[in-house]
PDB file of C-alpha atoms in Angstrom:
ATOM      1  CA  MET A   2      -0.049   0.067  -0.199  1.00  0.00           C
ATOM      2  CA  ASN A   3       1.033   3.658  -0.737  1.00  0.00           C
ATOM      3  CA  ASP A   4       2.839   5.129   2.366  1.00  0.00           C
ATOM      4  CA  ALA A   5       0.864   8.190   2.251  1.00  0.00           C
ATOM      5  CA  CYS A   6      -2.316   6.284   2.649  1.00  0.00           C
ATOM      6  CA  GLY A   7      -4.141   7.243   5.497  1.00  0.00           C
ATOM      7  CA  CYS A   8      -5.280   5.223   8.790  1.00  0.00           C
ATOM      8  CA  LEU A   9      -9.012   5.926   8.485  1.00  0.00           C
ATOM      9  CA  LEU A  10      -8.870   4.636   4.861  1.00  0.00           C
ATOM     10  CA  ARG A  11      -7.087   1.467   5.331  1.00  0.00           C
ATOM     11  CA  ILE A  12      -9.778   0.685   8.229  1.00  0.00           C
ATOM     12  CA  ARG A  13     -12.596   1.326   5.613  1.00  0.00           C
ATOM     13  CA  GLU A  14     -10.740  -0.767   3.046  1.00  0.00           C
ATOM     14  CA  THR A  15     -10.098  -3.691   5.246  1.00  0.00           C
ATOM     15  CA  ILE A  16     -13.549  -3.517   7.294  1.00  0.00           C
ATOM     16  CA  HIS A  17     -15.141  -5.946   5.144  1.00  0.00           C
ATOM     17  CA  SER A  18     -12.352  -8.893   5.948  1.00  0.00           C
ATOM     18  CA  LEU A  19     -12.247  -8.136   9.736  1.00  0.00           C
ATOM     19  CA  THR A  20     -12.949 -10.802  12.477  1.00  0.00           C
ATOM     20  CA  PRO A  21     -15.994  -9.560  14.856  1.00  0.00           C
ATOM     21  CA  LYS A  22     -13.605  -8.607  17.682  1.00  0.00           C
ATOM     22  CA  GLU A  23     -11.189  -6.602  14.908  1.00  0.00           C
ATOM     23  CA  LEU A  24     -14.420  -4.985  13.607  1.00  0.00           C
ATOM     24  CA  GLN A  25     -15.567  -4.208  16.768  1.00  0.00           C
ATOM     25  CA  LEU A  26     -12.217  -2.284  17.300  1.00  0.00           C
ATOM     26  CA  ALA A  27     -12.266  -0.577  14.020  1.00  0.00           C
ATOM     27  CA  ASN A  28     -15.414   0.959  14.275  1.00  0.00           C
ATOM     28  CA  PHE A  29     -14.239   2.769  17.552  1.00  0.00           C
ATOM     29  CA  LEU A  30     -11.354   4.055  15.530  1.00  0.00           C
ATOM     30  CA  LEU A  31     -13.524   5.168  12.912  1.00  0.00           C
ATOM     31  CA  ASP A  32     -16.167   6.644  14.944  1.00  0.00           C
ATOM     32  CA  HIS A  33     -13.834   8.108  17.783  1.00  0.00           C
ATOM     33  CA  ALA A  34     -10.660   8.681  16.376  1.00  0.00           C
ATOM     34  CA  ASP A  35     -10.088  11.732  18.038  1.00  0.00           C
ATOM     35  CA  ARG A  36      -9.955   9.786  21.607  1.00  0.00           C
ATOM     36  CA  ALA A  37      -8.351   6.769  20.367  1.00  0.00           C
ATOM     37  CA  VAL A  38      -5.161   8.760  19.663  1.00  0.00           C
ATOM     38  CA  ASN A  39      -4.818   9.776  23.265  1.00  0.00           C
ATOM     39  CA  MET A  40      -5.348   6.202  24.613  1.00  0.00           C
ATOM     40  CA  SER A  41      -2.449   3.635  25.368  1.00  0.00           C
ATOM     41  CA  ILE A  42      -2.822   0.285  23.886  1.00  0.00           C
ATOM     42  CA  ASP A  43      -4.359  -1.520  27.013  1.00  0.00           C
ATOM     43  CA  VAL A  44      -6.822   1.547  27.514  1.00  0.00           C
ATOM     44  CA  LEU A  45      -8.059   1.187  23.758  1.00  0.00           C
ATOM     45  CA  ALA A  46      -8.336  -2.689  24.217  1.00  0.00           C
ATOM     46  CA  GLU A  47     -10.129  -2.071  27.352  1.00  0.00           C
ATOM     47  CA  THR A  48     -12.508   0.545  25.845  1.00  0.00           C
ATOM     48  CA  CYS A  49     -13.193  -1.550  22.906  1.00  0.00           C
ATOM     49  CA  GLY A  50     -13.651  -4.964  25.038  1.00  0.00           C
ATOM     50  CA  VAL A  51     -11.086  -7.005  22.905  1.00  0.00           C
ATOM     51  CA  SER A  52      -7.664  -8.083  23.883  1.00  0.00           C
ATOM     52  CA  VAL A  53      -4.166  -6.387  23.248  1.00  0.00           C
ATOM     53  CA  SER A  54      -3.600  -9.142  21.045  1.00  0.00           C
ATOM     54  CA  THR A  55      -6.468  -8.207  18.889  1.00  0.00           C
ATOM     55  CA  VAL A  56      -5.188  -4.528  18.776  1.00  0.00           C
ATOM     56  CA  VAL A  57      -1.812  -5.613  17.545  1.00  0.00           C
ATOM     57  CA  ARG A  58      -3.220  -8.169  14.838  1.00  0.00           C
ATOM     58  CA  LEU A  59      -5.423  -5.104  13.628  1.00  0.00           C
ATOM     59  CA  CYS A  60      -1.919  -3.093  13.311  1.00  0.00           C
ATOM     60  CA  LYS A  61      -0.393  -5.990  11.183  1.00  0.00           C
ATOM     61  CA  THR A  62      -3.470  -6.152   9.058  1.00  0.00           C
ATOM     62  CA  LEU A  63      -3.661  -2.315   8.265  1.00  0.00           C
ATOM     63  CA  GLY A  64       0.311  -2.698   7.308  1.00  0.00           C
ATOM     64  CA  TYR A  65       1.576  -0.699  10.746  1.00  0.00           C
ATOM     65  CA  THR A  66       4.648  -2.228  12.438  1.00  0.00           C
ATOM     66  CA  GLY A  67       2.641  -1.817  15.881  1.00  0.00           C
ATOM     67  CA  TYR A  68       0.339   0.459  17.969  1.00  0.00           C
ATOM     68  CA  LYS A  69       2.340   3.664  17.638  1.00  0.00           C
ATOM     69  CA  GLU A  70       2.903   3.806  14.186  1.00  0.00           C
ATOM     70  CA  LEU A  71      -1.215   3.217  13.772  1.00  0.00           C
ATOM     71  CA  ILE A  72      -1.778   6.236  16.640  1.00  0.00           C
ATOM     72  CA  ARG A  73       0.822   8.514  14.711  1.00  0.00           C
ATOM     73  CA  ASN A  74      -1.014   7.879  11.336  1.00  0.00           C
ATOM     74  CA  LEU A  75      -4.359   8.317  12.975  1.00  0.00           C
ATOM     75  CA  TYR A  76      -3.177  11.351  14.981  1.00  0.00           C
ATOM     76  CA  SER A  77      -2.293  12.642  11.077  1.00  0.00           C
ATOM     77  CA  ASP A  78      -5.664  11.689   9.633  1.00  0.00           C
ATOM     78  CA  ILE A  79      -7.477  13.832  12.358  1.00  0.00           C
ATOM     79  CA  SER A  80      -5.128  16.744  12.486  1.00  0.00           C
ATOM     80  CA  SER A  81      -5.653  17.285   8.626  1.00  0.00           C
ATOM     81  CA  SER A  82      -8.008  20.278   7.664  1.00  0.00           C
ATOM     82  CA  GLN A  83      -9.344  18.338   4.939  1.00  0.00           C
ATOM     83  CA  PRO A  84     -12.472  16.166   4.950  1.00  0.00           C
ATOM     84  CA  ASP A  85     -12.111  12.712   4.244  1.00  0.00           C
ATOM     85  CA  ASN A  86     -15.304  12.282   2.134  1.00  0.00           C
ATOM     86  CA  THR A  87     -16.246  15.324   0.098  1.00  0.00           C
ATOM     87  CA  PHE A  88     -19.619  13.763  -1.796  1.00  0.00           C
ATOM     88  CA  GLU A  89     -23.236  12.895  -0.282  1.00  0.00           C
ATOM     89  CA  ASP A  90     -25.496  10.134  -0.936  1.00  0.00           C
ATOM     90  CA  ILE A  91     -28.083   9.989  -3.599  1.00  0.00           C
ATOM     91  CA  THR A  92     -31.293  10.241  -2.305  1.00  0.00           C
ATOM     92  CA  PRO A  93     -34.627   9.801  -3.969  1.00  0.00           C
ATOM     93  CA  GLY A  94     -35.992  13.043  -5.984  1.00  0.00           C
ATOM     94  CA  ASP A  95     -32.379  14.477  -6.287  1.00  0.00           C
ATOM     95  CA  GLN A  96     -32.201  16.836  -9.228  1.00  0.00           C
ATOM     96  CA  PRO A  97     -30.002  15.738 -12.250  1.00  0.00           C
ATOM     97  CA  GLU A  98     -27.534  18.662 -11.389  1.00  0.00           C
ATOM     98  CA  ALA A  99     -27.253  17.112  -7.592  1.00  0.00           C
ATOM     99  CA  VAL A 100     -26.657  13.794  -9.131  1.00  0.00           C
ATOM    100  CA  MET A 101     -23.927  14.321 -11.454  1.00  0.00           C
ATOM    101  CA  ARG A 102     -22.179  16.590  -8.916  1.00  0.00           C
ATOM    102  CA  ASN A 103     -22.156  13.802  -6.258  1.00  0.00           C
ATOM    103  CA  ILE A 104     -21.394  11.238  -9.033  1.00  0.00           C
ATOM    104  CA  CYS A 105     -18.306  12.943 -10.397  1.00  0.00           C
ATOM    105  CA  GLN A 106     -16.968  13.571  -6.667  1.00  0.00           C
ATOM    106  CA  CYS A 107     -17.688   9.916  -5.838  1.00  0.00           C
ATOM    107  CA  ASN A 108     -15.656   8.850  -8.903  1.00  0.00           C
ATOM    108  CA  ILE A 109     -12.879  11.261  -8.063  1.00  0.00           C
ATOM    109  CA  LYS A 110     -12.615  10.234  -4.302  1.00  0.00           C
ATOM    110  CA  ALA A 111     -12.386   6.329  -5.899  1.00  0.00           C
ATOM    111  CA  ILE A 112      -9.863   7.293  -8.303  1.00  0.00           C
ATOM    112  CA  GLU A 113      -7.691   8.992  -5.204  1.00  0.00           C
ATOM    113  CA  ASN A 114      -8.437   6.304  -2.938  1.00  0.00           C
ATOM    114  CA  THR A 115      -7.579   3.642  -5.539  1.00  0.00           C
ATOM    115  CA  PHE A 116      -3.880   5.444  -5.874  1.00  0.00           C
ATOM    116  CA  ALA A 117      -3.580   5.798  -1.857  1.00  0.00           C
ATOM    117  CA  ILE A 118      -3.762   1.892  -1.882  1.00  0.00           C
ATOM    118  CA  ALA A 119      -1.728   1.106  -4.550  1.00  0.00           C
ATOM    119  CA  ASP A 120       1.518  -1.140  -3.728  1.00  0.00           C
ATOM    120  CA  PRO A 121       4.043   0.134  -5.914  1.00  0.00           C
ATOM    121  CA  ALA A 122       6.226  -3.272  -5.993  1.00  0.00           C
ATOM    122  CA  ALA A 123       3.197  -5.128  -7.100  1.00  0.00           C
ATOM    123  CA  LEU A 124       2.318  -2.509  -9.732  1.00  0.00           C
ATOM    124  CA  THR A 125       6.113  -2.838 -10.911  1.00  0.00           C
ATOM    125  CA  LEU A 126       5.910  -6.754 -11.068  1.00  0.00           C
ATOM    126  CA  ALA A 127       2.780  -6.738 -12.844  1.00  0.00           C
ATOM    127  CA  VAL A 128       3.829  -4.441 -15.385  1.00  0.00           C
ATOM    128  CA  LYS A 129       7.000  -6.434 -16.081  1.00  0.00           C
ATOM    129  CA  LYS A 130       4.968  -9.997 -16.278  1.00  0.00           C
ATOM    130  CA  LEU A 131       2.971  -8.268 -18.531  1.00  0.00           C
ATOM    131  CA  CYS A 132       5.700  -6.750 -20.858  1.00  0.00           C
ATOM    132  CA  ASP A 133       7.480 -10.224 -20.817  1.00  0.00           C
ATOM    133  CA  ALA A 134       4.082 -12.109 -21.583  1.00  0.00           C
ATOM    134  CA  ASP A 135       3.319 -13.221 -25.142  1.00  0.00           C
ATOM    135  CA  ARG A 136      -0.217 -13.950 -24.029  1.00  0.00           C
ATOM    136  CA  ILE A 137      -2.734 -12.009 -21.850  1.00  0.00           C
ATOM    137  CA  ASP A 138      -5.892 -13.116 -20.938  1.00  0.00           C
ATOM    138  CA  PHE A 139      -8.610 -10.781 -18.901  1.00  0.00           C
ATOM    139  CA  TYR A 140     -11.507 -12.542 -17.025  1.00  0.00           C
ATOM    140  CA  GLY A 141     -14.426 -10.745 -15.303  1.00  0.00           C
ATOM    141  CA  MET A 142     -17.984 -11.008 -14.744  1.00  0.00           C
ATOM    142  CA  GLY A 143     -20.955  -8.445 -14.863  1.00  0.00           C
ATOM    143  CA  SER A 144     -19.442  -4.997 -14.353  1.00  0.00           C
ATOM    144  CA  SER A 145     -15.745  -6.496 -13.870  1.00  0.00           C
ATOM    145  CA  GLY A 146     -16.669  -8.474 -17.325  1.00  0.00           C
ATOM    146  CA  LEU A 147     -17.121  -4.954 -19.193  1.00  0.00           C
ATOM    147  CA  VAL A 148     -13.562  -3.874 -17.355  1.00  0.00           C
ATOM    148  CA  ALA A 149     -11.951  -7.248 -18.584  1.00  0.00           C
ATOM    149  CA  LEU A 150     -13.035  -6.643 -22.418  1.00  0.00           C
ATOM    150  CA  ASP A 151     -11.857  -3.054 -22.091  1.00  0.00           C
ATOM    151  CA  ALA A 152      -8.529  -4.146 -21.183  1.00  0.00           C
ATOM    152  CA  GLY A 153      -8.343  -6.897 -23.846  1.00  0.00           C
ATOM    153  CA  SER A 154      -9.194  -4.025 -26.534  1.00  0.00           C
ATOM    154  CA  LYS A 155      -6.290  -1.983 -25.126  1.00  0.00           C
ATOM    155  CA  PHE A 156      -3.528  -4.665 -24.577  1.00  0.00           C
ATOM    156  CA  LEU A 157      -4.388  -5.890 -28.161  1.00  0.00           C
ATOM    157  CA  ARG A 158      -2.864  -2.513 -29.762  1.00  0.00           C
ATOM    158  CA  CYS A 159       0.737  -3.509 -28.057  1.00  0.00           C
ATOM    159  CA  GLY A 160       0.879  -6.680 -30.619  1.00  0.00           C
ATOM    160  CA  LYS A 161       0.583  -9.394 -27.959  1.00  0.00           C
ATOM    161  CA  THR A 162      -2.116 -12.405 -28.078  1.00  0.00           C
ATOM    162  CA  VAL A 163      -4.993 -11.199 -26.110  1.00  0.00           C
ATOM    163  CA  PHE A 164      -7.997 -13.037 -25.016  1.00  0.00           C
ATOM    164  CA  ALA A 165     -11.132 -11.389 -22.877  1.00  0.00           C
ATOM    165  CA  HIS A 166     -14.407 -13.491 -23.451  1.00  0.00           C
ATOM    166  CA  SER A 167     -17.632 -12.194 -21.785  1.00  0.00           C
ATOM    167  CA  ASP A 168     -19.212 -15.886 -22.145  1.00  0.00           C
ATOM    168  CA  PRO A 169     -18.342 -18.135 -19.129  1.00  0.00           C
ATOM    169  CA  HIS A 170     -17.921 -20.921 -21.150  1.00  0.00           C
ATOM    170  CA  ASN A 171     -15.435 -19.532 -23.425  1.00  0.00           C
ATOM    171  CA  GLN A 172     -13.513 -17.993 -20.491  1.00  0.00           C
ATOM    172  CA  VAL A 173     -13.042 -21.603 -19.153  1.00  0.00           C
ATOM    173  CA  LEU A 174     -12.158 -22.963 -22.072  1.00  0.00           C
ATOM    174  CA  SER A 175      -9.576 -20.027 -22.897  1.00  0.00           C
ATOM    175  CA  ALA A 176      -8.260 -20.544 -19.414  1.00  0.00           C
ATOM    176  CA  LEU A 177      -7.581 -24.128 -19.971  1.00  0.00           C
ATOM    177  CA  THR A 178      -5.003 -23.448 -22.809  1.00  0.00           C
ATOM    178  CA  LEU A 179      -2.822 -21.170 -20.754  1.00  0.00           C
ATOM    179  CA  ARG A 180       0.845 -22.016 -20.143  1.00  0.00           C
ATOM    180  CA  GLU A 181       3.880 -21.055 -18.148  1.00  0.00           C
ATOM    181  CA  GLY A 182       4.738 -17.642 -19.562  1.00  0.00           C
ATOM    182  CA  ASP A 183       1.458 -16.153 -19.932  1.00  0.00           C
ATOM    183  CA  VAL A 184      -0.652 -13.890 -17.537  1.00  0.00           C
ATOM    184  CA  ALA A 185      -4.289 -14.238 -16.378  1.00  0.00           C
ATOM    185  CA  VAL A 186      -5.666 -11.346 -14.842  1.00  0.00           C
ATOM    186  CA  LEU A 187      -8.754 -11.808 -13.009  1.00  0.00           C
ATOM    187  CA  ILE A 188     -10.925  -8.795 -11.893  1.00  0.00           C
ATOM    188  CA  SER A 189     -13.501  -9.418  -9.019  1.00  0.00           C
ATOM    189  CA  TYR A 190     -14.415  -5.993  -7.089  1.00  0.00           C
ATOM    190  CA  SER A 191     -15.255  -8.448  -4.033  1.00  0.00           C
ATOM    191  CA  GLY A 192     -12.852 -11.241  -4.870  1.00  0.00           C
ATOM    192  CA  GLU A 193     -15.507 -13.787  -4.160  1.00  0.00           C
ATOM    193  CA  THR A 194     -17.396 -14.182  -7.368  1.00  0.00           C
ATOM    194  CA  THR A 195     -17.629 -17.934  -7.963  1.00  0.00           C
ATOM    195  CA  ASP A 196     -17.036 -18.041 -11.368  1.00  0.00           C
ATOM    196  CA  ILE A 197     -13.743 -16.052 -11.476  1.00  0.00           C
ATOM    197  CA  LEU A 198     -12.781 -18.096  -8.388  1.00  0.00           C
ATOM    198  CA  THR A 199     -13.315 -21.273 -10.688  1.00  0.00           C
ATOM    199  CA  LEU A 200     -11.249 -19.843 -13.262  1.00  0.00           C
ATOM    200  CA  ALA A 201      -8.288 -19.185 -10.965  1.00  0.00           C
ATOM    201  CA  ARG A 202      -8.285 -22.762  -9.258  1.00  0.00           C
ATOM    202  CA  LEU A 203      -8.309 -24.049 -13.183  1.00  0.00           C
ATOM    203  CA  ILE A 204      -5.032 -21.525 -13.810  1.00  0.00           C
ATOM    204  CA  GLN A 205      -3.099 -22.048 -10.847  1.00  0.00           C
ATOM    205  CA  PRO A 206      -1.497 -25.798 -12.087  1.00  0.00           C
ATOM    206  CA  LEU A 207      -0.888 -24.391 -15.383  1.00  0.00           C
ATOM    207  CA  GLY A 208       2.110 -22.126 -14.286  1.00  0.00           C
ATOM    208  CA  ALA A 209       0.548 -19.085 -15.853  1.00  0.00           C
ATOM    209  CA  THR A 210       0.823 -15.813 -13.719  1.00  0.00           C
ATOM    210  CA  ILE A 211      -2.442 -14.858 -11.805  1.00  0.00           C
ATOM    211  CA  ILE A 212      -2.847 -10.977 -11.224  1.00  0.00           C
ATOM    212  CA  SER A 213      -6.021 -10.337  -9.434  1.00  0.00           C
ATOM    213  CA  LEU A 214      -7.663  -6.979  -8.961  1.00  0.00           C
ATOM    214  CA  THR A 215     -10.136  -6.811  -6.150  1.00  0.00           C
ATOM    215  CA  ARG A 216     -11.242  -4.258  -3.542  1.00  0.00           C
ATOM    216  CA  TYR A 217      -8.140  -4.050  -0.490  1.00  0.00           C
ATOM    217  CA  GLY A 218      -8.158  -6.429   2.364  1.00  0.00           C
ATOM    218  CA  LYS A 219      -8.332 -10.274   2.696  1.00  0.00           C
ATOM    219  CA  ASN A 220     -10.599 -12.199  -0.047  1.00  0.00           C
ATOM    220  CA  SER A 221     -10.251 -15.403  -1.875  1.00  0.00           C
ATOM    221  CA  LEU A 222      -9.086 -14.265  -5.055  1.00  0.00           C
ATOM    222  CA  SER A 223      -6.234 -11.996  -4.087  1.00  0.00           C
ATOM    223  CA  GLU A 224      -5.112 -15.135  -2.072  1.00  0.00           C
ATOM    224  CA  MET A 225      -4.961 -17.191  -4.984  1.00  0.00           C
ATOM    225  CA  ALA A 226      -3.003 -14.409  -7.028  1.00  0.00           C
ATOM    226  CA  ASP A 227       0.841 -14.103  -7.566  1.00  0.00           C
ATOM    227  CA  ILE A 228       0.282 -10.410  -7.854  1.00  0.00           C
ATOM    228  CA  ARG A 229      -2.305  -8.752  -6.294  1.00  0.00           C
ATOM    229  CA  LEU A 230      -3.706  -5.067  -7.474  1.00  0.00           C
ATOM    230  CA  TYR A 231      -6.345  -3.106  -5.854  1.00  0.00           C
ATOM    231  CA  ALA A 232      -9.230  -0.600  -6.318  1.00  0.00           C
ATOM    232  CA  SER A 233     -11.176   1.195  -4.269  1.00  0.00           C
ATOM    233  CA  SER A 234     -14.908   2.285  -4.154  1.00  0.00           C
ATOM    234  CA  THR A 235     -17.371   4.667  -2.850  1.00  0.00           C
ATOM    235  CA  GLU A 236     -20.401   3.661  -3.603  1.00  0.00           C
ATOM    236  CA  THR A 237     -23.035   4.606  -1.019  1.00  0.00           C
ATOM    237  CA  LEU A 238     -26.588   3.722  -0.150  1.00  0.00           C
ATOM    238  CA  LEU A 239     -28.474   4.263  -3.040  1.00  0.00           C
ATOM    239  CA  ARG A 240     -26.257   1.675  -5.209  1.00  0.00           C
ATOM    240  CA  ILE A 241     -28.096   1.643  -8.764  1.00  0.00           C
ATOM    241  CA  GLY A 242     -25.124  -0.452  -9.852  1.00  0.00           C
ATOM    242  CA  PRO A 243     -21.194  -0.650  -9.663  1.00  0.00           C
ATOM    243  CA  MET A 244     -20.257   2.773 -10.760  1.00  0.00           C
ATOM    244  CA  SER A 245     -17.045   4.273  -8.711  1.00  0.00           C
ATOM    245  CA  SER A 246     -15.720   0.252  -8.408  1.00  0.00           C
ATOM    246  CA  ARG A 247     -15.868   0.240 -12.300  1.00  0.00           C
ATOM    247  CA  ILE A 248     -13.879   3.830 -12.591  1.00  0.00           C
ATOM    248  CA  ALA A 249     -11.288   2.473 -10.210  1.00  0.00           C
ATOM    249  CA  GLN A 250     -10.927  -0.742 -12.167  1.00  0.00           C
ATOM    250  CA  LEU A 251     -10.509   1.173 -15.334  1.00  0.00           C
ATOM    251  CA  THR A 252      -7.911   3.612 -13.628  1.00  0.00           C
ATOM    252  CA  VAL A 253      -5.832   0.342 -12.540  1.00  0.00           C
ATOM    253  CA  ILE A 254      -6.140  -1.205 -16.221  1.00  0.00           C
ATOM    254  CA  ASP A 255      -5.340   2.312 -17.776  1.00  0.00           C
ATOM    255  CA  THR A 256      -2.058   2.422 -15.837  1.00  0.00           C
ATOM    256  CA  LEU A 257      -1.141  -1.362 -16.591  1.00  0.00           C
ATOM    257  CA  TYR A 258      -1.561  -0.843 -20.129  1.00  0.00           C
ATOM    258  CA  ALA A 259       0.079   2.873 -20.259  1.00  0.00           C
ATOM    259  CA  SER A 260       2.956   1.488 -18.366  1.00  0.00           C
ATOM    260  CA  VAL A 261       3.265  -1.531 -20.785  1.00  0.00           C
ATOM    261  CA  CYS A 262       3.684   0.866 -23.527  1.00  0.00           C
ATOM    262  CA  SER A 263       6.161   2.977 -21.517  1.00  0.00           C
ATOM    263  CA  GLN A 264       8.525   0.200 -20.833  1.00  0.00           C
ATOM    264  CA  ILE A 265       8.764  -1.310 -24.055  1.00  0.00           C
ATOM    265  CA  PHE A 266       7.831   1.423 -26.178  1.00  0.00           C
ATOM    266  CA  ASP A 267      10.418   0.434 -29.078  1.00  0.00           C
ATOM    267  CA  VAL A 268       8.542  -2.637 -29.747  1.00  0.00           C
ATOM    268  CA  VAL A 269       4.970  -1.552 -29.085  1.00  0.00           C
ATOM    269  CA  LYS A 270       5.455   1.513 -31.370  1.00  0.00           C
ATOM    270  CA  PRO A 271       4.924  -0.390 -34.629  1.00  0.00           C
ATOM    271  CA  HIS A 272       1.779  -2.019 -33.481  1.00  0.00           C
ATOM    272  CA  LEU A 273       0.313   1.260 -32.065  1.00  0.00           C
ATOM    273  CA  GLU A 274       0.641   3.048 -35.002  1.00  0.00           C
ATOM    274  CA  GLN A 275      -0.700   0.288 -37.036  1.00  0.00           C
ATOM    275  CA  SER A 276      -3.714   0.067 -34.810  1.00  0.00           C
ATOM    276  CA  ARG A 277      -4.526   3.731 -35.077  1.00  0.00           C
ATOM    277  CA  THR A 278      -3.880   4.084 -38.722  1.00  0.00           C
ATOM    278  CA  ALA A 279      -6.576   1.115 -39.231  1.00  0.00           C
ATOM    279  CA  THR A 280      -9.206   2.739 -36.719  1.00  0.00           C
ATOM    280  CA  LEU A 281      -8.625   5.944 -38.571  1.00  0.00           C
ATOM    281  CA  ARG A 282      -9.436   4.422 -41.767  1.00  0.00           C
ATOM    282  CA  MET A 283     -12.618   3.013 -40.499  1.00  0.00           C
ATOM    283  CA  HIS A 284     -13.940   6.328 -39.741  1.00  0.00           C
ATOM    284  CA  GLN A 285     -13.205   8.136 -42.922  1.00  0.00           C
ATOM    285  CA  PRO A 286     -16.134   8.347 -45.462  1.00  0.00           C
ATOM    286  CA  HIS A 287     -15.653   6.462 -48.526  1.00  0.00           C
ATOM    287  CA  SER A 288     -14.988   8.447 -51.555  1.00  0.00           C
ATOM    288  CA  SER A 289     -17.378   8.090 -54.370  1.00  0.00           C
ATOM    289  CA  ARG A 290     -16.529   6.991 -57.939  1.00  0.00           C
TER     290      ARG A 290
END
């Protein structure tokens, strides 16, 4: 995770994967951060009705070396004059202008938080594997499936062999042909999508590198992945459909694509130019004779 990532953001991003006792502690930190920063580890544990070992375990889960580092970062969060959330929930009857403002603010925050939770080492390794691979597969279901198709369309411009199927049966057939040296990017915001987990289990023994793109925190898909990438969502109560999570996922995909093009520019340049020329011709009107 990016060192600049705030403590409160780390807590919110991992809250879905905590044990009941850890959740009890995390909720107290979120609701009473100003009180927690003045407590010793023993007082905090007693106040929350948990053990000291639970506090230590949560510190490790959040990526901190210990309690002192957690409190230091928590104090930094509450000392900041900038509010953590700048958007409001959409409520029934809101005018389109208000909806647009909140959607834009929500998406901006999702992108900012996605950058904050990024692991530079994992990102660098993912780009290297994608650069070295001759074949890259993208897998996702539902909204994440649309992100996978977008990723496939982008990476085809690099001159690599790329597969991105929307049909679950074709996804299985494609996955079974992966080999060592290939890369499979599996996208699921929850990290618990049944069909994607099935694909991960099929791919694991084949030797291909699995890159997961999920929400931050512990989940089944990231546990099976060789490289773990994360996206952040700020979707609120009126959840018409996955919106900010899709924007965040697309941001990570765009980062991977642009990074690959940058790292092996001399290799991909002819393919980029060829694809650009071909697509431009498709949009030009046919000359009449």
